[in-house]
Amino acid sequence: MARFDTVVKDGLVVIPYVGQIKMDIGIREGRIAALEDRIESTDASELVDASGKVVLPGGVDTHFHLGIYRDMAQDTESETTSSVVGGVTSVVSYARTGQHYLNKSGPYKEIFPEILERCAGHARIDYGFHLAPMLSEHIQEIPWLVNEMGVSSFKYFMFYKGFNLASDSRDAQAYTMSEDYDLGHLFEIMEKVAEVNATVPGRISVSLHCEQAELLRVFIERAKADPRVSGLAEYNAARPPLTERLSIEEAGVLADATKVNLNLLHLSSELALKTAMEVARRYPAMDMVRETTLHHLALACEDLEGKGLGGKVNPPIRDRSDNEALWAGLRHGLITTVASDHACCMEESKGDDLWPALPGFGGTALLYPVLISEGMHKRGIPLSRIVEVAAAAPAQAYNLYPRKGTIAVGSDADLAIVDLDLEQVVTTEVCHSAQDHTPFEGIAVKGWPTDTILRGEPVFRDGEVVDGNRGEYLHRSAQLVGA
Ligand SMILES: [Zn+2]
């Protein structure tokens, strides 16, 4: 009998925090069972030839919105299919009560099992959830969510306050279906999360969308009245980096007071990153994750001018100088994680009118390709750094490491086998998402996965999606760490 179910042979293996090593990977029962200089072909039931390619840990895309604008089961299937194209084998999706998603409110004791039920059997890859406590009763549910349901991260939206800020045409209370959704509510979320964190070995954390509501009100009115700006440039002017700065400062004060683990999501600008670093230096003991997205790294307002509203997103697409500041931050460790913030949003939901257009778009198919093409090929960022920000660090931040996010004996055999020289122009067809447009359209990208392996079995083989929904719910409870 063969020693291994599958052997990935002759690839250059990239291990986060270690580097690149030429070796073979032996897989047994879905896990990595051996890393050896050379494993004989006769020791393998299945052989995957990785010669001339690099083998990366499967991407861990921890900013995702399964089912935000479409039926949850359908969206889970189509959008996790898109993930395998980008070498992603785990997603952690946001969910909340209020408008969109299930479009209702109520306790998570009722809502969360319904979300899980709707996704079950529809995911191509493994998936977990971050939840947003929208009601004060949700805060009381945090210990149960952590200990019983495997949810270890909780989101707060700094800008759902006052008048509506999702599109500015409806009021925030109707949108969130909550009552006191303000900094007092955030403070109580942080207190509860810190309290639970002290009782478990894992990392329980609060994730923040940082834009400041009152400043948005002023800048949105000014942008609307300014005839010189339109389209995505108008949107950028309406939600400038100053609103991120103030919101990060507010968050820093509260996180320091409560000693909570903090995740600053989708930092979009040079000013946002600079502010996050100022807060980190001011409070050296603070555990802070600093995330950016593919689109904030790779897309600029200047380049999307005249190309419609497909790139409308919160926070907005910024300028080329912001792209470069974020790439520099990624290189030097100031940016700690990169995610797609994938939200499948059809062209008809964008339309021609800036303000009612729904925010968000997909990008998970580009996670490794854009990081490799724009990061490694164009800017010389080493692959070892890329696997840290796209796999290891997000897995660590959200209680999935070392089961996910690395290549080690005992880890799940989640791998992306990448041809660094394969070049493709981004189209909707290449992305395999249900989304019928992409703001990345037309960009030439070099470095694509040819094969993606989930727990030892191919989900993407020779550039083709493999049928079957083998994805399992990721129970991110503290007990699972190191299991
Ligand atoms: Zn998001």
Short mmCIF file of C-alpha atoms and ligand atoms in Angstrom, two decimals:
data_model
loop_
_atom_site.label_atom_id
_atom_site.label_comp_id
_atom_site.label_asym_id
_atom_site.label_seq_id
_atom_site.Cartn_x
_atom_site.Cartn_y
_atom_site.Cartn_z
CA MET A 1 0.00 0.00 0.00
CA ALA A 2 1.22 3.50 -0.84
CA ARG A 3 2.43 5.62 2.08
CA PHE A 4 0.43 8.64 0.89
CA ASP A 5 -2.91 9.34 -0.77
CA THR A 6 -1.35 12.15 -2.76
CA VAL A 7 2.16 13.47 -3.27
CA VAL A 8 2.86 16.95 -4.63
CA LYS A 9 6.19 16.49 -6.31
CA ASP A 10 9.09 18.69 -7.42
CA GLY A 11 7.58 22.06 -6.53
CA LEU A 12 9.30 25.01 -4.90
CA VAL A 13 7.41 25.14 -1.60
CA VAL A 14 6.90 28.54 0.02
CA ILE A 15 6.46 28.37 3.79
CA PRO A 16 5.40 31.51 5.68
CA TYR A 17 8.12 32.90 8.00
CA VAL A 18 10.56 30.27 6.65
CA GLY A 19 11.12 30.79 2.94
CA GLN A 20 11.32 28.72 -0.22
CA ILE A 21 12.44 25.09 -0.15
CA LYS A 22 12.47 22.56 -2.97
CA MET A 23 10.70 19.49 -1.58
CA ASP A 24 7.86 17.01 -1.93
CA ILE A 25 4.67 17.03 0.11
CA GLY A 26 3.04 13.80 1.26
CA ILE A 27 -0.69 14.01 1.99
CA ARG A 28 -2.68 11.46 3.98
CA GLU A 29 -6.37 11.73 4.94
CA GLY A 30 -6.56 15.37 3.95
CA ARG A 31 -3.60 16.50 6.00
CA ILE A 32 0.05 17.09 5.31
CA ALA A 33 1.80 13.95 6.58
CA ALA A 34 5.36 14.49 5.36
CA LEU A 35 7.68 17.13 3.97
CA GLU A 36 10.69 15.39 2.50
CA ASP A 37 13.57 16.12 0.12
CA ARG A 38 12.26 13.44 -2.15
CA ILE A 39 9.26 11.12 -1.94
CA GLU A 40 9.27 8.22 -4.39
CA SER A 41 6.42 8.12 -6.89
CA THR A 42 5.68 4.59 -5.79
CA ASP A 43 4.78 5.97 -2.36
CA ALA A 44 1.84 7.89 -3.85
CA SER A 45 -1.63 6.75 -4.88
CA GLU A 46 -2.01 10.08 -6.72
CA LEU A 47 0.78 12.22 -8.03
CA VAL A 48 0.59 15.97 -8.62
CA ASP A 49 3.47 17.27 -10.71
CA ALA A 50 4.48 20.72 -9.46
CA SER A 51 7.78 20.93 -11.33
CA GLY A 52 8.51 24.44 -12.53
CA LYS A 53 5.85 25.83 -10.19
CA VAL A 54 5.61 27.19 -6.66
CA VAL A 55 3.47 25.57 -3.99
CA LEU A 56 1.82 28.04 -1.61
CA PRO A 57 -0.42 27.47 1.41
CA GLY A 58 -4.06 27.84 0.29
CA GLY A 59 -5.13 31.46 0.60
CA VAL A 60 -7.18 32.44 3.67
CA ASP A 61 -9.48 35.22 2.50
CA THR A 62 -10.82 36.68 5.73
CA HIS A 63 -12.86 39.57 4.35
CA PHE A 64 -15.80 38.26 2.37
CA HIS A 65 -19.54 38.85 2.12
CA LEU A 66 -21.33 35.61 1.24
CA GLY A 67 -24.97 36.26 0.41
CA ILE A 68 -24.94 40.02 0.98
CA TYR A 69 -26.90 40.89 -2.18
CA ARG A 70 -28.02 37.50 -3.51
CA ASP A 71 -29.55 34.27 -2.30
CA MET A 72 -27.13 32.91 0.28
CA ALA A 73 -26.96 29.32 -0.99
CA GLN A 74 -26.50 30.39 -4.59
CA ASP A 75 -23.96 33.06 -3.71
CA THR A 76 -21.98 30.67 -1.51
CA GLU A 77 -21.66 28.23 -4.39
CA SER A 78 -20.76 30.72 -7.12
CA GLU A 79 -18.45 32.92 -5.07
CA THR A 80 -16.46 30.17 -3.38
CA THR A 81 -16.01 28.79 -6.90
CA SER A 82 -14.38 32.10 -7.76
CA SER A 83 -12.08 31.65 -4.74
CA VAL A 84 -10.47 28.47 -6.03
CA VAL A 85 -9.30 30.35 -9.14
CA GLY A 86 -7.27 32.62 -6.86
CA GLY A 87 -5.78 29.77 -4.83
CA VAL A 88 -8.06 30.48 -1.86
CA THR A 89 -9.10 27.46 0.24
CA SER A 90 -10.72 29.18 3.24
CA VAL A 91 -12.96 32.20 3.48
CA VAL A 92 -14.22 33.92 6.60
CA SER A 93 -17.32 35.90 5.68
CA TYR A 94 -19.06 38.76 7.44
CA ALA A 95 -22.72 38.52 8.28
CA ARG A 96 -25.08 40.74 10.22
CA THR A 97 -28.74 41.44 10.80
CA GLY A 98 -30.45 44.38 9.08
CA GLN A 99 -30.86 45.14 5.39
CA HIS A 100 -29.29 42.78 2.83
CA TYR A 101 -28.13 39.25 3.83
CA LEU A 102 -31.30 37.68 5.33
CA ASN A 103 -32.87 41.17 5.41
CA LYS A 104 -34.23 40.87 8.92
CA SER A 105 -33.31 41.39 12.53
CA GLY A 106 -33.43 39.21 15.61
CA PRO A 107 -31.16 37.34 18.01
CA TYR A 108 -28.24 35.39 16.51
CA LYS A 109 -29.60 32.33 18.36
CA GLU A 110 -32.22 32.33 15.60
CA ILE A 111 -30.43 34.04 12.72
CA PHE A 112 -27.01 32.35 12.80
CA PRO A 113 -28.25 28.73 12.58
CA GLU A 114 -30.34 29.87 9.62
CA ILE A 115 -27.27 31.35 7.91
CA LEU A 116 -25.33 28.13 8.52
CA GLU A 117 -28.17 26.03 7.20
CA ARG A 118 -28.44 28.07 4.02
CA CYS A 119 -24.72 27.75 3.26
CA ALA A 120 -24.33 24.09 4.18
CA GLY A 121 -23.50 21.92 1.19
CA HIS A 122 -22.98 24.88 -1.13
CA ALA A 123 -19.35 25.86 -0.51
CA ARG A 124 -16.46 24.62 -2.64
CA ILE A 125 -13.98 25.52 0.08
CA ASP A 126 -13.99 25.82 3.86
CA TYR A 127 -15.82 28.81 5.30
CA GLY A 128 -16.39 30.58 8.60
CA PHE A 129 -18.19 33.71 9.79
CA HIS A 130 -17.49 36.93 11.60
CA LEU A 131 -20.69 38.40 13.06
CA ALA A 132 -21.67 41.99 13.76
CA PRO A 133 -23.48 42.66 17.06
CA MET A 134 -26.13 45.13 15.84
CA LEU A 135 -28.47 44.96 18.87
CA SER A 136 -27.58 45.19 22.53
CA GLU A 137 -28.92 41.64 23.00
CA HIS A 138 -26.31 40.46 20.46
CA ILE A 139 -23.58 41.57 22.89
CA GLN A 140 -24.98 39.14 25.46
CA GLU A 141 -24.75 36.38 22.85
CA ILE A 142 -20.98 36.81 22.33
CA PRO A 143 -19.89 34.15 24.90
CA TRP A 144 -22.27 31.63 23.30
CA LEU A 145 -21.09 32.54 19.80
CA VAL A 146 -17.45 32.06 20.83
CA ASN A 147 -17.80 28.93 22.90
CA GLU A 148 -20.56 27.05 21.14
CA MET A 149 -20.73 28.36 17.58
CA GLY A 150 -17.08 28.85 16.67
CA VAL A 151 -17.31 32.58 15.92
CA SER A 152 -14.26 34.40 17.25
CA SER A 153 -14.43 37.84 15.62
CA PHE A 154 -17.07 40.56 15.82
CA LYS A 155 -17.56 43.52 13.51
CA TYR A 156 -18.64 47.08 14.12
CA PHE A 157 -19.31 49.66 11.39
CA MET A 158 -18.09 53.09 12.56
CA PHE A 159 -20.16 54.86 9.89
CA TYR A 160 -23.66 53.39 10.44
CA LYS A 161 -24.60 56.31 12.58
CA GLY A 162 -26.75 59.39 12.18
CA PHE A 163 -28.04 59.61 8.64
CA ASN A 164 -27.58 56.64 6.42
CA LEU A 165 -24.19 56.04 5.08
CA ALA A 166 -24.56 52.90 3.10
CA SER A 167 -25.90 55.02 0.29
CA ASP A 168 -26.96 58.24 2.08
CA SER A 169 -30.55 57.96 0.88
CA ARG A 170 -32.10 55.91 3.70
CA ASP A 171 -31.71 56.41 7.40
CA ALA A 172 -29.17 54.40 9.38
CA GLN A 173 -31.67 53.01 11.86
CA ALA A 174 -33.79 51.50 9.10
CA TYR A 175 -30.65 50.11 7.52
CA THR A 176 -29.13 48.48 10.60
CA MET A 177 -32.50 47.68 12.24
CA SER A 178 -30.86 48.65 15.53
CA GLU A 179 -31.45 51.31 18.17
CA ASP A 180 -28.38 52.65 19.93
CA TYR A 181 -25.78 51.90 17.26
CA ASP A 182 -23.05 54.28 18.36
CA LEU A 183 -19.66 54.45 20.12
CA GLY A 184 -21.34 53.45 23.39
CA HIS A 185 -22.49 50.26 21.69
CA LEU A 186 -18.97 49.68 20.34
CA PHE A 187 -17.52 50.19 23.82
CA GLU A 188 -19.83 47.51 25.20
CA ILE A 189 -18.94 45.12 22.38
CA MET A 190 -15.25 45.66 23.11
CA GLU A 191 -15.73 45.11 26.85
CA LYS A 192 -17.54 41.84 26.25
CA VAL A 193 -15.07 40.56 23.66
CA ALA A 194 -12.12 41.39 25.94
CA GLU A 195 -13.88 39.64 28.84
CA VAL A 196 -14.42 36.47 26.79
CA ASN A 197 -10.90 36.65 25.35
CA ALA A 198 -9.47 36.43 28.86
CA THR A 199 -11.23 33.09 29.42
CA VAL A 200 -10.04 31.21 26.30
CA PRO A 201 -6.66 30.44 24.71
CA GLY A 202 -7.46 31.78 21.22
CA ARG A 203 -7.63 35.31 19.84
CA ILE A 204 -11.11 36.81 20.14
CA SER A 205 -11.24 40.16 18.39
CA VAL A 206 -13.21 43.17 17.18
CA SER A 207 -13.06 44.15 13.49
CA LEU A 208 -13.77 47.71 12.46
CA HIS A 209 -14.90 49.41 9.31
CA CYS A 210 -13.29 52.80 9.93
CA GLU A 211 -15.02 55.80 8.37
CA GLN A 212 -16.38 58.64 10.51
CA ALA A 213 -20.08 59.35 10.13
CA GLU A 214 -20.35 63.07 10.92
CA LEU A 215 -17.45 63.98 8.63
CA LEU A 216 -18.96 61.86 5.85
CA ARG A 217 -22.13 63.92 6.11
CA VAL A 218 -20.21 67.13 5.43
CA PHE A 219 -17.96 65.79 2.66
CA ILE A 220 -20.83 64.03 0.88
CA GLU A 221 -22.77 67.32 0.72
CA ARG A 222 -19.68 69.15 -0.55
CA ALA A 223 -18.90 66.54 -3.22
CA LYS A 224 -22.49 66.59 -4.46
CA ALA A 225 -22.31 70.38 -4.83
CA ASP A 226 -18.94 70.34 -6.61
CA PRO A 227 -19.36 70.30 -10.39
CA ARG A 228 -15.68 69.44 -10.94
CA VAL A 229 -15.94 65.87 -9.62
CA SER A 230 -18.05 62.97 -10.83
CA GLY A 231 -18.17 59.18 -10.70
CA LEU A 232 -15.66 57.34 -8.52
CA ALA A 233 -13.59 60.51 -8.05
CA GLU A 234 -16.67 62.18 -6.57
CA TYR A 235 -17.12 59.18 -4.28
CA ASN A 236 -13.50 59.42 -3.17
CA ALA A 237 -13.95 63.15 -2.46
CA ALA A 238 -17.13 62.41 -0.51
CA ARG A 239 -15.43 59.95 1.85
CA PRO A 240 -11.88 61.29 2.19
CA PRO A 241 -9.06 59.64 4.20
CA LEU A 242 -9.59 62.16 7.02
CA THR A 243 -12.77 60.25 7.92
CA GLU A 244 -10.72 57.06 8.23
CA ARG A 245 -8.17 58.88 10.37
CA LEU A 246 -10.66 60.21 12.90
CA SER A 247 -12.45 56.90 13.11
CA ILE A 248 -9.18 54.96 13.69
CA GLU A 249 -8.30 57.43 16.46
CA GLU A 250 -11.70 56.91 18.12
CA ALA A 251 -11.26 53.15 17.86
CA GLY A 252 -7.76 53.34 19.33
CA VAL A 253 -8.94 55.14 22.46
CA LEU A 254 -11.70 52.59 23.07
CA ALA A 255 -9.52 49.56 22.28
CA ASP A 256 -6.87 50.80 24.70
CA ALA A 257 -9.48 51.37 27.40
CA THR A 258 -10.96 47.90 27.00
CA LYS A 259 -7.72 46.03 26.09
CA VAL A 260 -9.48 44.32 23.22
CA ASN A 261 -7.77 42.72 20.19
CA LEU A 262 -8.39 45.02 17.25
CA ASN A 263 -8.63 44.42 13.50
CA LEU A 264 -8.62 47.54 11.33
CA LEU A 265 -10.26 46.45 8.10
CA HIS A 266 -9.58 47.59 4.55
CA LEU A 267 -7.19 50.45 5.26
CA SER A 268 -7.49 52.31 1.98
CA SER A 269 -5.14 55.27 2.14
CA GLU A 270 -1.68 56.42 3.14
CA LEU A 271 -3.29 58.53 5.87
CA ALA A 272 -5.28 55.60 7.26
CA LEU A 273 -2.16 53.41 7.49
CA LYS A 274 -0.12 56.24 9.01
CA THR A 275 -2.83 56.81 11.63
CA ALA A 276 -3.04 53.10 12.44
CA MET A 277 0.73 53.07 13.01
CA GLU A 278 0.51 56.14 15.25
CA VAL A 279 -2.14 54.40 17.34
CA ALA A 280 -0.04 51.22 17.45
CA ARG A 281 3.01 53.16 18.68
CA ARG A 282 0.98 55.05 21.25
CA TYR A 283 -0.37 51.79 22.70
CA PRO A 284 2.49 49.28 22.23
CA ALA A 285 0.65 46.47 24.02
CA MET A 286 -2.31 46.66 21.66
CA ASP A 287 -2.86 43.57 19.49
CA MET A 288 -3.70 45.17 16.13
CA VAL A 289 -4.31 43.60 12.72
CA ARG A 290 -4.00 46.04 9.82
CA GLU A 291 -5.80 44.77 6.74
CA THR A 292 -5.89 46.17 3.24
CA THR A 293 -7.66 44.87 0.15
CA LEU A 294 -6.56 43.92 -3.33
CA HIS A 295 -8.44 46.84 -4.81
CA HIS A 296 -6.91 49.38 -2.47
CA LEU A 297 -3.51 48.05 -3.50
CA ALA A 298 -4.11 47.68 -7.21
CA LEU A 299 -6.82 50.10 -8.36
CA ALA A 300 -6.74 53.90 -8.50
CA CYS A 301 -9.47 56.43 -9.24
CA GLU A 302 -7.37 57.91 -12.03
CA ASP A 303 -7.36 54.58 -13.86
CA LEU A 304 -11.10 53.91 -13.49
CA GLU A 305 -12.26 57.29 -14.79
CA GLY A 306 -14.98 56.92 -17.41
CA LYS A 307 -15.34 53.18 -16.68
CA GLY A 308 -18.64 53.36 -14.83
CA LEU A 309 -19.51 52.78 -11.19
CA GLY A 310 -18.49 49.11 -10.89
CA GLY A 311 -15.65 50.17 -8.58
CA LYS A 312 -17.89 51.88 -6.01
CA VAL A 313 -16.88 50.50 -2.62
CA ASN A 314 -16.49 51.61 1.01
CA PRO A 315 -13.96 53.00 1.73
CA PRO A 316 -13.56 54.29 -1.83
CA ILE A 317 -10.86 53.48 -4.34
CA ARG A 318 -8.18 56.13 -3.75
CA ASP A 319 -5.19 57.51 -5.69
CA ARG A 320 -2.06 55.89 -7.12
CA SER A 321 0.00 57.43 -4.34
CA ASP A 322 -2.18 55.59 -1.83
CA ASN A 323 -1.60 52.32 -3.73
CA GLU A 324 2.15 52.81 -3.40
CA ALA A 325 1.97 53.67 0.30
CA LEU A 326 0.00 50.47 0.93
CA TRP A 327 2.44 48.34 -1.09
CA ALA A 328 5.32 49.82 0.91
CA GLY A 329 3.40 49.07 4.11
CA LEU A 330 2.84 45.49 3.00
CA ARG A 331 6.53 45.03 2.23
CA HIS A 332 7.66 46.38 5.59
CA GLY A 333 5.09 44.64 7.80
CA LEU A 334 2.85 47.64 8.53
CA ILE A 335 0.05 46.02 6.53
CA THR A 336 -0.43 42.64 8.18
CA THR A 337 -3.18 40.99 6.11
CA VAL A 338 -4.64 41.29 2.61
CA ALA A 339 -8.17 40.20 1.72
CA SER A 340 -10.56 40.63 -1.18
CA ASP A 341 -13.60 42.13 0.62
CA HIS A 342 -15.47 40.05 -1.94
CA ALA A 343 -19.14 41.04 -2.33
CA CYS A 344 -20.82 39.80 -5.50
CA CYS A 345 -22.68 42.87 -6.78
CA MET A 346 -24.23 42.78 -10.23
CA GLU A 347 -23.88 45.56 -12.78
CA GLU A 348 -27.60 46.39 -12.58
CA SER A 349 -27.16 47.15 -8.86
CA LYS A 350 -24.49 49.71 -9.77
CA GLY A 351 -26.38 51.54 -12.53
CA ASP A 352 -25.47 55.03 -13.72
CA ASP A 353 -26.31 57.01 -10.61
CA LEU A 354 -23.50 57.25 -8.05
CA TRP A 355 -25.50 57.59 -4.84
CA PRO A 356 -28.02 54.73 -5.08
CA ALA A 357 -25.40 52.35 -6.57
CA LEU A 358 -24.69 49.48 -4.16
CA PRO A 359 -21.13 49.35 -2.81
CA GLY A 360 -18.74 46.42 -3.21
CA PHE A 361 -17.57 43.93 -5.82
CA GLY A 362 -15.73 40.63 -6.10
CA GLY A 363 -11.99 39.96 -6.07
CA THR A 364 -11.30 36.61 -4.41
CA ALA A 365 -10.22 35.05 -7.75
CA LEU A 366 -7.38 37.54 -7.81
CA LEU A 367 -6.00 37.09 -4.29
CA TYR A 368 -2.74 35.35 -5.17
CA PRO A 369 -2.64 36.48 -8.84
CA VAL A 370 -2.70 40.22 -8.06
CA LEU A 371 -0.34 39.89 -5.09
CA ILE A 372 2.12 37.95 -7.25
CA SER A 373 1.76 40.05 -10.39
CA GLU A 374 1.73 43.49 -8.80
CA GLY A 375 3.64 42.62 -5.62
CA MET A 376 6.31 40.13 -6.66
CA HIS A 377 6.80 40.69 -10.39
CA LYS A 378 6.39 44.49 -10.42
CA ARG A 379 7.63 45.49 -6.99
CA GLY A 380 9.97 42.70 -5.91
CA ILE A 381 8.05 41.69 -2.79
CA PRO A 382 9.15 38.15 -1.90
CA LEU A 383 6.70 35.26 -2.11
CA SER A 384 7.42 34.45 1.52
CA ARG A 385 5.92 37.84 2.45
CA ILE A 386 2.94 37.30 0.14
CA VAL A 387 2.00 34.00 1.81
CA GLU A 388 2.25 35.69 5.19
CA VAL A 389 -0.29 38.41 4.35
CA ALA A 390 -2.64 36.18 2.32
CA ALA A 391 -2.55 32.97 4.36
CA ALA A 392 -0.58 32.76 7.63
CA ALA A 393 -1.38 36.11 9.25
CA PRO A 394 -5.12 36.02 8.53
CA ALA A 395 -5.25 32.42 9.80
CA GLN A 396 -3.49 33.51 12.99
CA ALA A 397 -5.73 36.54 13.47
CA TYR A 398 -8.90 34.50 13.22
CA ASN A 399 -8.04 31.27 15.08
CA LEU A 400 -7.36 29.04 12.12
CA TYR A 401 -3.59 28.63 12.44
CA PRO A 402 -1.75 26.26 12.02
CA ARG A 403 -4.60 24.11 10.74
CA LYS A 404 -4.89 26.66 7.91
CA GLY A 405 -2.47 29.21 6.49
CA THR A 406 0.77 27.25 6.42
CA ILE A 407 2.52 24.18 5.04
CA ALA A 408 3.47 21.98 7.99
CA VAL A 409 3.08 18.38 9.02
CA GLY A 410 -0.37 18.10 10.62
CA SER A 411 -1.85 21.09 8.80
CA ASP A 412 -4.78 20.64 6.44
CA ALA A 413 -3.44 19.91 2.96
CA ASP A 414 -4.70 23.18 1.47
CA LEU A 415 -2.39 24.22 -1.34
CA ALA A 416 -2.22 26.59 -4.29
CA ILE A 417 0.12 25.43 -7.05
CA VAL A 418 1.09 28.50 -9.03
CA ASP A 419 2.66 29.02 -12.43
CA LEU A 420 4.53 32.28 -11.87
CA ASP A 421 4.86 32.90 -15.63
CA LEU A 422 1.25 32.25 -16.63
CA GLU A 423 -0.21 35.52 -17.89
CA GLN A 424 -3.93 36.25 -18.32
CA VAL A 425 -5.94 39.41 -18.78
CA VAL A 426 -8.67 39.71 -16.13
CA THR A 427 -12.19 39.13 -17.45
CA THR A 428 -15.40 38.01 -15.77
CA GLU A 429 -14.92 34.57 -17.39
CA VAL A 430 -11.47 34.16 -15.84
CA CYS A 431 -12.88 35.03 -12.38
CA HIS A 432 -15.63 32.33 -12.44
CA SER A 433 -17.87 34.51 -10.23
CA ALA A 434 -21.58 35.18 -10.81
CA GLN A 435 -20.70 38.88 -11.01
CA ASP A 436 -21.17 40.18 -14.56
CA HIS A 437 -18.49 42.90 -14.48
CA THR A 438 -15.24 43.57 -12.66
CA PRO A 439 -13.35 46.79 -12.01
CA PHE A 440 -10.16 44.74 -12.59
CA GLU A 441 -11.29 44.09 -16.20
CA GLY A 442 -8.49 44.35 -18.75
CA ILE A 443 -5.57 44.25 -16.31
CA ALA A 444 -2.81 41.87 -17.40
CA VAL A 445 -1.93 39.64 -14.48
CA LYS A 446 1.08 37.31 -14.36
CA GLY A 447 1.17 34.41 -11.90
CA TRP A 448 -1.94 32.22 -11.58
CA PRO A 449 -2.76 29.02 -9.74
CA THR A 450 -3.09 26.04 -12.07
CA ASP A 451 -4.21 23.76 -9.23
CA THR A 452 -5.88 24.41 -5.90
CA ILE A 453 -6.11 21.61 -3.37
CA LEU A 454 -8.56 21.54 -0.44
CA ARG A 455 -7.80 19.03 2.31
CA GLY A 456 -5.89 16.84 -0.09
CA GLU A 457 -8.37 16.86 -3.00
CA PRO A 458 -8.30 19.11 -6.06
CA VAL A 459 -10.93 21.84 -6.27
CA PHE A 460 -9.20 23.45 -9.28
CA ARG A 461 -7.15 21.25 -11.62
CA ASP A 462 -5.15 22.33 -14.67
CA GLY A 463 -7.03 25.61 -14.73
CA GLU A 464 -10.50 24.03 -14.53
CA VAL A 465 -12.93 24.14 -11.61
CA VAL A 466 -13.58 20.65 -10.22
CA ASP A 467 -17.23 19.84 -9.53
CA GLY A 468 -18.44 19.24 -5.98
CA ASN A 469 -19.05 21.27 -2.85
CA ARG A 470 -16.70 19.83 -0.24
CA GLY A 471 -16.37 22.97 1.85
CA GLU A 472 -16.96 22.60 5.57
CA TYR A 473 -17.87 25.12 8.24
CA LEU A 474 -14.80 26.39 10.09
CA HIS A 475 -15.58 26.21 13.78
CA ARG A 476 -13.10 28.82 14.97
CA SER A 477 -13.53 28.19 18.65
CA ALA A 478 -10.51 28.57 20.85
CA GLN A 479 -10.51 24.84 21.58
CA LEU A 480 -9.67 24.18 17.95
CA VAL A 481 -6.37 26.04 18.06
CA GLY A 482 -3.57 23.58 17.65
CA ALA A 483 -5.97 20.64 17.37
ZN ZN B 1 -16.43 44.31 3.60
#
